[in-house]
Short mmCIF file of C-alpha atoms in Angstrom, two decimals:
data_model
loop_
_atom_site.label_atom_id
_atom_site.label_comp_id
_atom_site.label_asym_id
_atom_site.label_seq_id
_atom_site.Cartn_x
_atom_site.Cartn_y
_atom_site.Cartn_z
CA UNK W 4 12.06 8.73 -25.30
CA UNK W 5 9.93 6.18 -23.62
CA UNK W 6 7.29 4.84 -25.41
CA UNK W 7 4.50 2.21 -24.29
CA UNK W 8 5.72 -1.46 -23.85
CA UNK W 9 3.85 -4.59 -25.56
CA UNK W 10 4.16 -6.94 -22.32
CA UNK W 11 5.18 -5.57 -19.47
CA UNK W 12 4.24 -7.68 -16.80
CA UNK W 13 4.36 -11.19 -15.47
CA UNK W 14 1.03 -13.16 -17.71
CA UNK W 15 1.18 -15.52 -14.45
CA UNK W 16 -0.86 -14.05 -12.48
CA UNK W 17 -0.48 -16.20 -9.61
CA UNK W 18 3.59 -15.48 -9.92
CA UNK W 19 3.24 -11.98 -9.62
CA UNK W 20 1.15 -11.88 -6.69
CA UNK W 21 3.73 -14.16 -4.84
CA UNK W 22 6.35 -12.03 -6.11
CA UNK W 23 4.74 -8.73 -5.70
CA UNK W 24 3.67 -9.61 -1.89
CA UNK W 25 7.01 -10.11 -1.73
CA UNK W 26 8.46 -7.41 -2.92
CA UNK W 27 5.71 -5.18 -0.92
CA UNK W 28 6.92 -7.17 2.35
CA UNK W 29 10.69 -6.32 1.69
CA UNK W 30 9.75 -2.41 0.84
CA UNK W 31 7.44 -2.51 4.24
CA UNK W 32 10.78 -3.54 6.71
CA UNK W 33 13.60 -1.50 5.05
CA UNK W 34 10.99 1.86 5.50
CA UNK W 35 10.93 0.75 9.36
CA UNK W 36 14.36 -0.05 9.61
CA UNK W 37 15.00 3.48 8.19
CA UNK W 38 11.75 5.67 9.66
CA UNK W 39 11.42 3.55 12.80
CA UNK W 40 7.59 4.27 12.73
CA UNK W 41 6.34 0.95 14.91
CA UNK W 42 10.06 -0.41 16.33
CA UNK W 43 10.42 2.53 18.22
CA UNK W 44 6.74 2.68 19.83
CA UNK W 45 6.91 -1.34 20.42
CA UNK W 46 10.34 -1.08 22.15
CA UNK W 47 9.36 1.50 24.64
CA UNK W 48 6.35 0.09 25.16
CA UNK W 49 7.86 -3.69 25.79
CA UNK W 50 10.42 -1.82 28.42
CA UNK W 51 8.18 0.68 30.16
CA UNK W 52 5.13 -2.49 31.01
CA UNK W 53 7.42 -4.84 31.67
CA UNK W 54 9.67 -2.62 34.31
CA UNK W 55 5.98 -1.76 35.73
CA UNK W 56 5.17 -5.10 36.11
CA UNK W 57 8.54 -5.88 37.82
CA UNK W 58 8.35 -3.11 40.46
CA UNK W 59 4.52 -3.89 41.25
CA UNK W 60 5.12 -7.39 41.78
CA UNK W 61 8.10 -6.69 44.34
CA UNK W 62 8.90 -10.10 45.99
CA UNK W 63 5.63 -11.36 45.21
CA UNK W 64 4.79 -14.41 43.94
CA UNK W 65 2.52 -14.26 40.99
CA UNK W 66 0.62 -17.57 40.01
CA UNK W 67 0.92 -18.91 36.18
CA UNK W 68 -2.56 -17.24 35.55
CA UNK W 69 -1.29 -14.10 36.72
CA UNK W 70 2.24 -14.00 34.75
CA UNK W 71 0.51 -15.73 31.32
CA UNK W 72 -2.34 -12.51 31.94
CA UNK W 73 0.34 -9.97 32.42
CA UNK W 74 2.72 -11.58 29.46
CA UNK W 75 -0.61 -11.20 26.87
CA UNK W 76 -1.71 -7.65 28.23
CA UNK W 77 2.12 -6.27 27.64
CA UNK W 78 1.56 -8.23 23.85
CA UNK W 79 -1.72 -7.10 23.45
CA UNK W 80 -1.00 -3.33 24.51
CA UNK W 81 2.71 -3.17 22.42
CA UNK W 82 0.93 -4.29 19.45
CA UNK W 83 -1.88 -2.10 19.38
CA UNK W 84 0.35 0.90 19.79
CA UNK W 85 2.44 -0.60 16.70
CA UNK W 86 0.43 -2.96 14.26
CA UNK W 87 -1.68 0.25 13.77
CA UNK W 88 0.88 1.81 12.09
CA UNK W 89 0.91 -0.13 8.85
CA UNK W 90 -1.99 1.38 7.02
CA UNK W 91 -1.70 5.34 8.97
CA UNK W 92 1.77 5.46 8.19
CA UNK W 93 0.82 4.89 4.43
CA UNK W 94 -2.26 7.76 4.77
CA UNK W 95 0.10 10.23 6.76
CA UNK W 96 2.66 10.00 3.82
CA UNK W 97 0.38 10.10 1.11
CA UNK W 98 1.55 6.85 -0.51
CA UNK W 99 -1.21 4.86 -0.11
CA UNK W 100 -2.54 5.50 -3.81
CA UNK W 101 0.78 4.93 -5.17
CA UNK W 102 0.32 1.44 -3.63
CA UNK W 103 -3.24 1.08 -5.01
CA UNK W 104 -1.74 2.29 -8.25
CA UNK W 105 0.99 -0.66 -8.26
CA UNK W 106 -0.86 -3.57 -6.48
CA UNK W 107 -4.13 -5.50 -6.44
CA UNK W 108 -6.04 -4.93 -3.16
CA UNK W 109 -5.30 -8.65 -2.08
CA UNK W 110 -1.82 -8.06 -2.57
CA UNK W 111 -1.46 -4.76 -0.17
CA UNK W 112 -3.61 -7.41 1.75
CA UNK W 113 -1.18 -10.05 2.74
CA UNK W 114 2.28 -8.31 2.30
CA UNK W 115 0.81 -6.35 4.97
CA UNK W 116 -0.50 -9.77 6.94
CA UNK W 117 2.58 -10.46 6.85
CA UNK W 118 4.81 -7.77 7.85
CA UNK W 119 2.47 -7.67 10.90
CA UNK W 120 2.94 -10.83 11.16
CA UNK W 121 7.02 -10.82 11.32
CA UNK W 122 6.24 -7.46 13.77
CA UNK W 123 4.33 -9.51 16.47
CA UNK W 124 6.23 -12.56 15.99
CA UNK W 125 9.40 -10.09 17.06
CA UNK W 126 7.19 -8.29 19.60
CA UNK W 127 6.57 -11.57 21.45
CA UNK W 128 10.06 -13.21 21.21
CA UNK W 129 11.15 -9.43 22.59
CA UNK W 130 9.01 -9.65 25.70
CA UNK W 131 9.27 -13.39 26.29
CA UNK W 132 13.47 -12.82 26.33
CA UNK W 133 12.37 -9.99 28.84
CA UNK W 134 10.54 -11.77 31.12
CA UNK W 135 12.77 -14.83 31.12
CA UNK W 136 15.34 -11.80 33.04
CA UNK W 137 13.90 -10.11 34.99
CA UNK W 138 10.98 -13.06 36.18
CA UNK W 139 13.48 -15.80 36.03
CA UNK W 140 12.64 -16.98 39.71
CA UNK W 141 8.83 -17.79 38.37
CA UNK W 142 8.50 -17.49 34.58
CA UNK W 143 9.49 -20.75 34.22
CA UNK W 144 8.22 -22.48 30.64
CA UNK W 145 7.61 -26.10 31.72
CA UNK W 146 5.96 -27.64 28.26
CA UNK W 147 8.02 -25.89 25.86
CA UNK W 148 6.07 -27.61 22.69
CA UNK W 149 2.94 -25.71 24.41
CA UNK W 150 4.42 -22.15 24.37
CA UNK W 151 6.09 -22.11 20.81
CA UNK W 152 2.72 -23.14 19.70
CA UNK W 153 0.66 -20.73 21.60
CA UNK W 154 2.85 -17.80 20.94
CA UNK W 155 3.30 -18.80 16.87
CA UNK W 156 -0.85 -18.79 16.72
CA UNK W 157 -0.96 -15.99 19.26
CA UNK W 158 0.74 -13.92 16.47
CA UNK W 159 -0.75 -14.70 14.03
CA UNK W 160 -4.23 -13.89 15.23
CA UNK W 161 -3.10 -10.78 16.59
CA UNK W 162 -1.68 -9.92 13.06
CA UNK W 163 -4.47 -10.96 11.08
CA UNK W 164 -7.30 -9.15 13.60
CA UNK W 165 -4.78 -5.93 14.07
CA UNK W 166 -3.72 -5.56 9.98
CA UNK W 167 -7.58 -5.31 8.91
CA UNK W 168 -8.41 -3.03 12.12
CA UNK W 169 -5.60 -0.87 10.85
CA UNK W 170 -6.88 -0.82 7.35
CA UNK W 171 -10.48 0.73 8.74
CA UNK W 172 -8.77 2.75 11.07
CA UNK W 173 -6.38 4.24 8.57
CA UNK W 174 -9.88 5.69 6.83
CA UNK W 175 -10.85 7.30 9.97
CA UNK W 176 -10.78 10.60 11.21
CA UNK W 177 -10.49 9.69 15.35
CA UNK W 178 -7.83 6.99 14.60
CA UNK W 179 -5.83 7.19 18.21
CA UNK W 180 -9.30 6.20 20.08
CA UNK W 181 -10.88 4.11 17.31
CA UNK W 182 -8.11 1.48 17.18
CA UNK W 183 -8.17 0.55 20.83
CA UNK W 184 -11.92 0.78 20.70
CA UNK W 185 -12.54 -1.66 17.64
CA UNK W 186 -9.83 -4.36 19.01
CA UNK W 187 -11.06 -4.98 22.05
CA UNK W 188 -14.02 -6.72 21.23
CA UNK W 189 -12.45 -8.41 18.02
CA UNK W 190 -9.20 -9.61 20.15
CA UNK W 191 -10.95 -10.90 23.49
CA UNK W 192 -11.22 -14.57 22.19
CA UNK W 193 -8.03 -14.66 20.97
CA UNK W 194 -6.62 -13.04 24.43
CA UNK W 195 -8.48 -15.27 26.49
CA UNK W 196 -7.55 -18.59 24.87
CA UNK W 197 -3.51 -17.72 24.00
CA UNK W 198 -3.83 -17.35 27.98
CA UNK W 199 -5.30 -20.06 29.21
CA UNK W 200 -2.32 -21.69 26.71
CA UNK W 201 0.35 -20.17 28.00
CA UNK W 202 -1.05 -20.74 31.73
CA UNK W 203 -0.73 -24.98 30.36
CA UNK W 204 3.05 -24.36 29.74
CA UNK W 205 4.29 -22.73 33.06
CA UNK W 206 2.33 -25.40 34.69
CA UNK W 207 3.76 -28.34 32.91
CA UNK W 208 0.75 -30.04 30.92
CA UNK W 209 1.12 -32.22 28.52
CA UNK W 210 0.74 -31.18 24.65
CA UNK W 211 -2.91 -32.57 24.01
CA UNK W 212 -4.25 -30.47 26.85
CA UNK W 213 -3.81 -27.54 24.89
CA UNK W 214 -5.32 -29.17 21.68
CA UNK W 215 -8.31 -27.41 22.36
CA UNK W 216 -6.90 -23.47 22.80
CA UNK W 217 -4.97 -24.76 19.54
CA UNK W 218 -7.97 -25.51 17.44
CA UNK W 219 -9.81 -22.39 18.41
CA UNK W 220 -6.95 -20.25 18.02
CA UNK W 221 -6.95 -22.09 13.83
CA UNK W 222 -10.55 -21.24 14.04
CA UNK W 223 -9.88 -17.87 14.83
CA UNK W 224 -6.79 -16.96 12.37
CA UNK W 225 -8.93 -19.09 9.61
CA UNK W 226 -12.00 -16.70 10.11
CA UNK W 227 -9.91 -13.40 10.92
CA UNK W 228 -8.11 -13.74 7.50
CA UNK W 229 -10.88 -15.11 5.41
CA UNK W 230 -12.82 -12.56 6.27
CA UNK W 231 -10.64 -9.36 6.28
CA UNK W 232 -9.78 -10.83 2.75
CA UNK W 233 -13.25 -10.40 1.32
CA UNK W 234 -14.00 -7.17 3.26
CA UNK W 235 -10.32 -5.65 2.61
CA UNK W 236 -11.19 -4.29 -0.95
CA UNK W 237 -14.15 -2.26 -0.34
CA UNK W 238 -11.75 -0.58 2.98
CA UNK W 239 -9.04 -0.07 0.63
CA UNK W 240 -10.23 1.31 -2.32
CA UNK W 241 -12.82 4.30 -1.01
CA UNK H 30 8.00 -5.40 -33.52
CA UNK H 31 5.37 -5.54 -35.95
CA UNK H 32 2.95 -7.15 -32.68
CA UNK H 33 4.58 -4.41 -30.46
CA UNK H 34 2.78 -1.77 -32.82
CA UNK H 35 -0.25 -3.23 -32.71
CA UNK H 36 -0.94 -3.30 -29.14
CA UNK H 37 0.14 0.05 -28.96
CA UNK H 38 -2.36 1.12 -31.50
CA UNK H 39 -4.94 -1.34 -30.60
CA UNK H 40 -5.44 0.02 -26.29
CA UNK H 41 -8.51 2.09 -26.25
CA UNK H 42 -10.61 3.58 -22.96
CA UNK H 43 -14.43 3.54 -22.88
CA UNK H 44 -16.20 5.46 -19.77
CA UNK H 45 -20.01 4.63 -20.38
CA UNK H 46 -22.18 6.70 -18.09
CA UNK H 47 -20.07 7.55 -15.30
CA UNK H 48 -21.36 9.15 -12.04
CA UNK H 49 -20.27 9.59 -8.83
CA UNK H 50 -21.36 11.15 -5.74
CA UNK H 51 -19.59 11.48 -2.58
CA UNK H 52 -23.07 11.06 0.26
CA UNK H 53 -25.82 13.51 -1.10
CA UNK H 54 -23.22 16.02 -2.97
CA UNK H 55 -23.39 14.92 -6.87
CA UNK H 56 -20.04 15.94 -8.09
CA UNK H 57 -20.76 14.52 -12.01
CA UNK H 58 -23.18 12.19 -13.82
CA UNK H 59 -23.50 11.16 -17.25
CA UNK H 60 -19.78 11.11 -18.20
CA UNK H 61 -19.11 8.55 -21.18
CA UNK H 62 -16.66 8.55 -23.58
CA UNK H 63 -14.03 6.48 -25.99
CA UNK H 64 -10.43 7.17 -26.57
CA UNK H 65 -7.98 5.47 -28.46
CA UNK H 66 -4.13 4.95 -28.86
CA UNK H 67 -2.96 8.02 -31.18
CA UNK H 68 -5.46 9.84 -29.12
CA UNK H 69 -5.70 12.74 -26.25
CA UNK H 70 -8.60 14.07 -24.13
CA UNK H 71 -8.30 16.82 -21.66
CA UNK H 72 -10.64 16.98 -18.60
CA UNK H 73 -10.82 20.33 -17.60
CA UNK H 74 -13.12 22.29 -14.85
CA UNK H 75 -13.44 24.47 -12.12
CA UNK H 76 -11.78 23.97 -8.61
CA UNK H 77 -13.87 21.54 -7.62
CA UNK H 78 -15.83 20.21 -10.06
CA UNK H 79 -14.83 16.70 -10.17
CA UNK H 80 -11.30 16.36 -12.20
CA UNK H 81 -9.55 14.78 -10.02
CA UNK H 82 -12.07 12.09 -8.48
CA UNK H 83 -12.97 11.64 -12.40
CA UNK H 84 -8.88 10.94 -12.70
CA UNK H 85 -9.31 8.63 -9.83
CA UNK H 86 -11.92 6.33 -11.14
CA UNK H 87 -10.06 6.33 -14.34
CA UNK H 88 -6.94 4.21 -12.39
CA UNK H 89 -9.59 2.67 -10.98
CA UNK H 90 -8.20 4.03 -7.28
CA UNK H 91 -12.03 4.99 -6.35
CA UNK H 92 -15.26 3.07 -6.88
CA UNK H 93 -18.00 5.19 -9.19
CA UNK H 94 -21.41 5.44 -8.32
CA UNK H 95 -23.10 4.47 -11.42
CA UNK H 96 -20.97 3.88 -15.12
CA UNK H 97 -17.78 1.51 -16.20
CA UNK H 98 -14.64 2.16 -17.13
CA UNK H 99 -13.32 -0.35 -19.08
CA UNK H 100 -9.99 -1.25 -20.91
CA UNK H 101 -9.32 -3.00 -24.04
CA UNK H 102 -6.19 -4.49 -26.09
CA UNK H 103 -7.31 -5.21 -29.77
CA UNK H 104 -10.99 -5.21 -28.88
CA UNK H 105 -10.21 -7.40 -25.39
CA UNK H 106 -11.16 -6.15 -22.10
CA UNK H 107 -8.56 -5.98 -19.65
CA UNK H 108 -8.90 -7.29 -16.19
CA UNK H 109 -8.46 -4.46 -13.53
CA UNK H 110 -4.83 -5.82 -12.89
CA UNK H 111 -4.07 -6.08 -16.09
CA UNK H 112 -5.56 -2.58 -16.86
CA UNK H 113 -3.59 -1.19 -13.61
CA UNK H 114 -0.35 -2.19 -14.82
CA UNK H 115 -0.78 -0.47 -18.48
CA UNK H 116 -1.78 2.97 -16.25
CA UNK H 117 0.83 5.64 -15.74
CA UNK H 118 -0.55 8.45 -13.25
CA UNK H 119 1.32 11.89 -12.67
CA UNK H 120 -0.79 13.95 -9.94
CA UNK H 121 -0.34 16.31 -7.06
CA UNK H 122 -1.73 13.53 -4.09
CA UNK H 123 0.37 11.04 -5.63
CA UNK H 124 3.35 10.48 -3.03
CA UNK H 125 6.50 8.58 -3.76
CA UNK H 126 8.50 7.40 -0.52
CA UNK H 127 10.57 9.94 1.26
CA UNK H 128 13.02 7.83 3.11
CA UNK H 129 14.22 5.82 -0.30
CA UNK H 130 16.62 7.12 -2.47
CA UNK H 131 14.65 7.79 -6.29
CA UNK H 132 16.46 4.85 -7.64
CA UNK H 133 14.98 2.62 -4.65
CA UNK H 134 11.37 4.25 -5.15
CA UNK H 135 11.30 3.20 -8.56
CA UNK H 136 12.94 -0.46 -7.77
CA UNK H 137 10.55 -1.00 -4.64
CA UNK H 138 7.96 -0.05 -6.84
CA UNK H 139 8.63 -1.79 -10.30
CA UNK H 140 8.63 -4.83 -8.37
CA UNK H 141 5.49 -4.98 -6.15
CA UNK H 142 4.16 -3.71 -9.55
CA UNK H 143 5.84 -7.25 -11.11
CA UNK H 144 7.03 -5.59 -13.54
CA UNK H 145 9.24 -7.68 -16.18
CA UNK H 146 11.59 -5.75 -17.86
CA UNK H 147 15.91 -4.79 -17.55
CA UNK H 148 14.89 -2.38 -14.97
CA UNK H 149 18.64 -1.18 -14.87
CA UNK H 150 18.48 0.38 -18.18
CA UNK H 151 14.87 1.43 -17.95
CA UNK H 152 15.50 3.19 -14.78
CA UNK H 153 18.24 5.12 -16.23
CA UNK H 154 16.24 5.97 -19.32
CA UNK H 155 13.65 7.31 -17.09
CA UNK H 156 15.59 9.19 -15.22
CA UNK H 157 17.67 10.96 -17.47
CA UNK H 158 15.58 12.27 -19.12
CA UNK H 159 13.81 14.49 -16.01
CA UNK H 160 17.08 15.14 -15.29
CA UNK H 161 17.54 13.34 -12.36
CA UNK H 162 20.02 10.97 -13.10
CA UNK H 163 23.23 12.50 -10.76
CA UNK H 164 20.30 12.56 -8.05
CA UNK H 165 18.95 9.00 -8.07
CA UNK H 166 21.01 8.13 -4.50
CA UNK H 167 19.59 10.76 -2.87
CA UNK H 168 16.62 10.23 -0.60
CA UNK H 169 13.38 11.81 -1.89
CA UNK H 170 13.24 13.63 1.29
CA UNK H 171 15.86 15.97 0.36
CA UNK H 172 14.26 16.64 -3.27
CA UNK H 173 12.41 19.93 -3.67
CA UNK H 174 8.99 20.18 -4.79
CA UNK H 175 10.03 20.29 -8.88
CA UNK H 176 12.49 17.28 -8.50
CA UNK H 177 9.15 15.17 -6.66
CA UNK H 178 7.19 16.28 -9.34
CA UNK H 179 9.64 15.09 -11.71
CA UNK H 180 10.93 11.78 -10.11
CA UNK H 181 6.54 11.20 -11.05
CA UNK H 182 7.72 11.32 -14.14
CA UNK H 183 10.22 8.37 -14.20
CA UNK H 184 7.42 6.57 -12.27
CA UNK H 185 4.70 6.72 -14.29
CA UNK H 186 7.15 6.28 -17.75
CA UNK H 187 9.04 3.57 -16.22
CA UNK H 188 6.88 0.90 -17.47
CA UNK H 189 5.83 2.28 -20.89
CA UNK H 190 2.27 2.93 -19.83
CA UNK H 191 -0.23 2.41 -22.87
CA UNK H 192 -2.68 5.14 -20.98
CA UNK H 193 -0.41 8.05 -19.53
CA UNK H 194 -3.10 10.13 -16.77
CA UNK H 195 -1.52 13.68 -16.08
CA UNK H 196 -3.44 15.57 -13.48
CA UNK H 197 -1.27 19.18 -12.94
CA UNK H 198 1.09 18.08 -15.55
CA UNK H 199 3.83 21.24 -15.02
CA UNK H 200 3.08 21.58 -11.15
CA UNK H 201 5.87 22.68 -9.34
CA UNK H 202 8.01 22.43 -12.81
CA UNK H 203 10.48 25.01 -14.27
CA UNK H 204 10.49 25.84 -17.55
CA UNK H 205 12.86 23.35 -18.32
CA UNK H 206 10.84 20.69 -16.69
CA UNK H 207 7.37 22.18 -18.25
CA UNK H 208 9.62 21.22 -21.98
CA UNK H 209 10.28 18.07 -20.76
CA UNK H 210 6.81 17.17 -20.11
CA UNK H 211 5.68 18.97 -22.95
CA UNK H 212 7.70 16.19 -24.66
CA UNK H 213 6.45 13.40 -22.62
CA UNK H 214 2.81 13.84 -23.63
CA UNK H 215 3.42 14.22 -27.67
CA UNK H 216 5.38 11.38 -27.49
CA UNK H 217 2.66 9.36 -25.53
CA UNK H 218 -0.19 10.85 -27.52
CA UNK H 219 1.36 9.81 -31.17
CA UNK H 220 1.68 6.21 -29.92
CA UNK H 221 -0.61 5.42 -26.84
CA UNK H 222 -3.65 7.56 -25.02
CA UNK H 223 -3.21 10.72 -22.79
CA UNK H 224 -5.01 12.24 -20.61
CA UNK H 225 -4.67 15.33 -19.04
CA UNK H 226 -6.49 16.95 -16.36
CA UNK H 227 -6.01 20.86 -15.70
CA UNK H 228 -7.35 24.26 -15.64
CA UNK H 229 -4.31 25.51 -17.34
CA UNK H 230 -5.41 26.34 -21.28
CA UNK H 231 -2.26 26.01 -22.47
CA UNK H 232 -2.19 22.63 -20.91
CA UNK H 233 -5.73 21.71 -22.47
CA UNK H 234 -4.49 22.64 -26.13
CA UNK H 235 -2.05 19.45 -25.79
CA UNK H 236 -4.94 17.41 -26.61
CA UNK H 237 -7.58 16.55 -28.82
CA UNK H 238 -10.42 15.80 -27.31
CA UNK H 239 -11.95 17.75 -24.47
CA UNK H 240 -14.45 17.21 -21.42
CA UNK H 241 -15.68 20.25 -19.64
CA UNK H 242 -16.62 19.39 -16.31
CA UNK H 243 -19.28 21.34 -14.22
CA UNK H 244 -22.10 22.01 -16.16
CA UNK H 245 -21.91 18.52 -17.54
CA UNK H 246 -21.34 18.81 -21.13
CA UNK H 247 -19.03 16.41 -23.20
#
């Protein structure tokens, strides 16, 4: 029979929370690889915009503005129909109090971070690979250095805004129309400066031009994730 | 082994003044009481009147509106982490992962939980003895209702929890799996704390102590 331990768990806490975010991380991609809750949404949403975009344009030109706008809104769109899922998913299964009963609010906090994090990062390598095809007459990355930069930070504002909008969405009762409705506002800085980024790389300026968009885009991620760390607790727990 | 005992003996639960209200609909107030290892309380009620939102708070998985609930190891509070990972919850809104297999649940699990112990022979432990053993490749998804409510079981024993929470102990359990259970709790209530919360009487007689929720008396 099984009868209470003396010690067990890590004393470190520090340890454990690396370990358990982790561990939470690993269980968050092998349920997507096996339920395909976000992959699936994110795919056909990469396809369907980007084929759009391709028979709109015809044998148009587009300027960098134009193809750095359209490269964000297909980002921005994907990820809102898939980030979402992170906390809903949890709610719709009923396991979200089995993860409050295993880890400590901060740790649900970043293993989820993160896994958004590996999500967009995917999302955007998927749709830059795309346009690269089909756009390959004028998608044309000039400042490399620029791009990889804007695309890295891109993400990971996008993550950190989109995992705490998911966690107060998850709560709600309208949760198709609130997610959209709640990102907008919280996203447009980010959209507007990984933009104005990318728009630097097709048209071949140098690195420190984009210092700026860089250090506003640090500002951003810095603030984003600060605070969705302090609020996250009182959104997860009631 | 000798140190082992004691902290077995030495976990108690204090509740001092416990309310909570969900907007303007009061659903308990007042609630205090201590519990310690070698001891059993039973929170019973009507439909409604609070059990399972009192169960809640108790894991600390929901904020009270007024009160504590506090923790202690030899007369030393535990921190809500620590107190989390000495907590073993059975209950009916208490989901385990449908698309692992129950041997992957309770992996996954053990180690966002950071648990630190041979989790092989634990896990086997566990789950022989709800009798799922020759089931633990099999995704939870194909499981019926008993074998969920059992593979709770293995959860919430897996780590040797010093405060075992049943809500619905036997839901969804045969007779065979009622015995089991039945098992489980005087086991946990001769060495640690249980607490069971039901309308069943037969489930209320496992324990000691009793809190009658709806008219507020303790």
């Amino acid at each position: 029979m099984l009868l209470p331990s003396d010690f067990p768990i890590f004393e470190n806490v520090e340890m454990s929370a690396i370990s358990s975010t982790y561990a939470l991380v690993r269980k968050d991609i092998q349920s997507e690889l096996r339920t395909r809750y976000a992959l699936n949404a994110l795919l056909m949403f990469v396809v369907t915009s980007v084929a759009t975009i391709l028979f709109a344009l015809r044998s148009d030109q587009p300027t960098s503005t134009v193809l750095s706008g359209m490269y964000w809104v297909v980002v921005f769109f994907t990820a809102m129909s898939s980030l979402s899922r992170i906390f809903v998913s949890e709610e719709e299964r009923g396991t979200t109090m089995t993860l409050q009963l295993v880890a400590s609010p901060s740790v649900v906090y970043f293993g989820k971070l993160m896994f958004n994090t590996v999500l967009t990062l995917s999302l955007t390598l998927a749709v830059t690979v795309l346009y690269m095809i089909v756009f390959s007459a004028f998608f044309k990355i000039e400042t490399v250095s620029i791009f990889i930069i804007t695309v890295i930070l891109g993400s990971l504002g996008f993550a950190s805004a989109a995992t705490i909008i998911a966690a107060i969405v998850a709560k709600a009762n309208t949760r198709g129309t609130l997610y959209p409705v709640l990102s907008f506002p919280i996203l447009i800085v980010l959209l507007i400066t990984v933009m104005n980024a990318t728009a630097k790389s097709l048209d071949g300026e140098p690195l420190s031009a984009a210092m700026g968009d860089f250090q506003v885009l640090v500002g951003y991620i810095l603030a984003m994730t600060g605070g969705s760390y302090l609020l996250f607790e009182y959104v997860w727990k009631d | 082994m000798e140190d082992r005992d004691r902290s077995m003996s030495d976990v108690t639960l204090t509740v001092t003044g416990l309310a909570k209200q969900f907007n303007r609909r009061l659903i308990f107030r007042d609630i205090s009481f201590s519990i310690s290892a070698g001891d059993s309380l039973a929170i019973t009620g009507k439909n409604g009147s609070g059990k399972s939102t009192l169960v809640k708070i108790l894991c600390g998985v929901l904020s009270a509106t007024a009160g504590t609930v506090q923790y202690a190891i030899a007369g030393k509070n535990l921190s809500t982490e620590h107190a989390r990972n000495r907590l073993g919850l059975v209950s009916p809104y208490l989901q385990l992962y449908d698309e692992f297999s129950a041997l992957e649940n309770l992996q996954l699990l053990s180690q966002i939980r950071s648990n630190d112990f041979p989790f092989d022979e634990r896990s086997e432990e566990a789950l022989k003895l709800v009798g799922l053993w020759d089931r633990r490749r099999d995704f939870v998804r194909t499981y019926s209702s008993g074998m969920k409510q059992r593979l709770k079981y293995a959860f919430a024993l897996l780590h040797r929890p010093s405060v075992l929470i049943l809500d619905e102990p036997t839901a969804n359990l045969d007779a065979e799996g009622v015995s089991v259970v039945k098992r489980v709790a005087d086991e946990q209530k001769r060495s640690a704390i249980l607490v069971v919360a039901t309308n069943d009487e037969d489930e209320a007689a496992w324990c000691r102590q009793r809190i009658h929720l709806g008219n507020d008396k303790i």
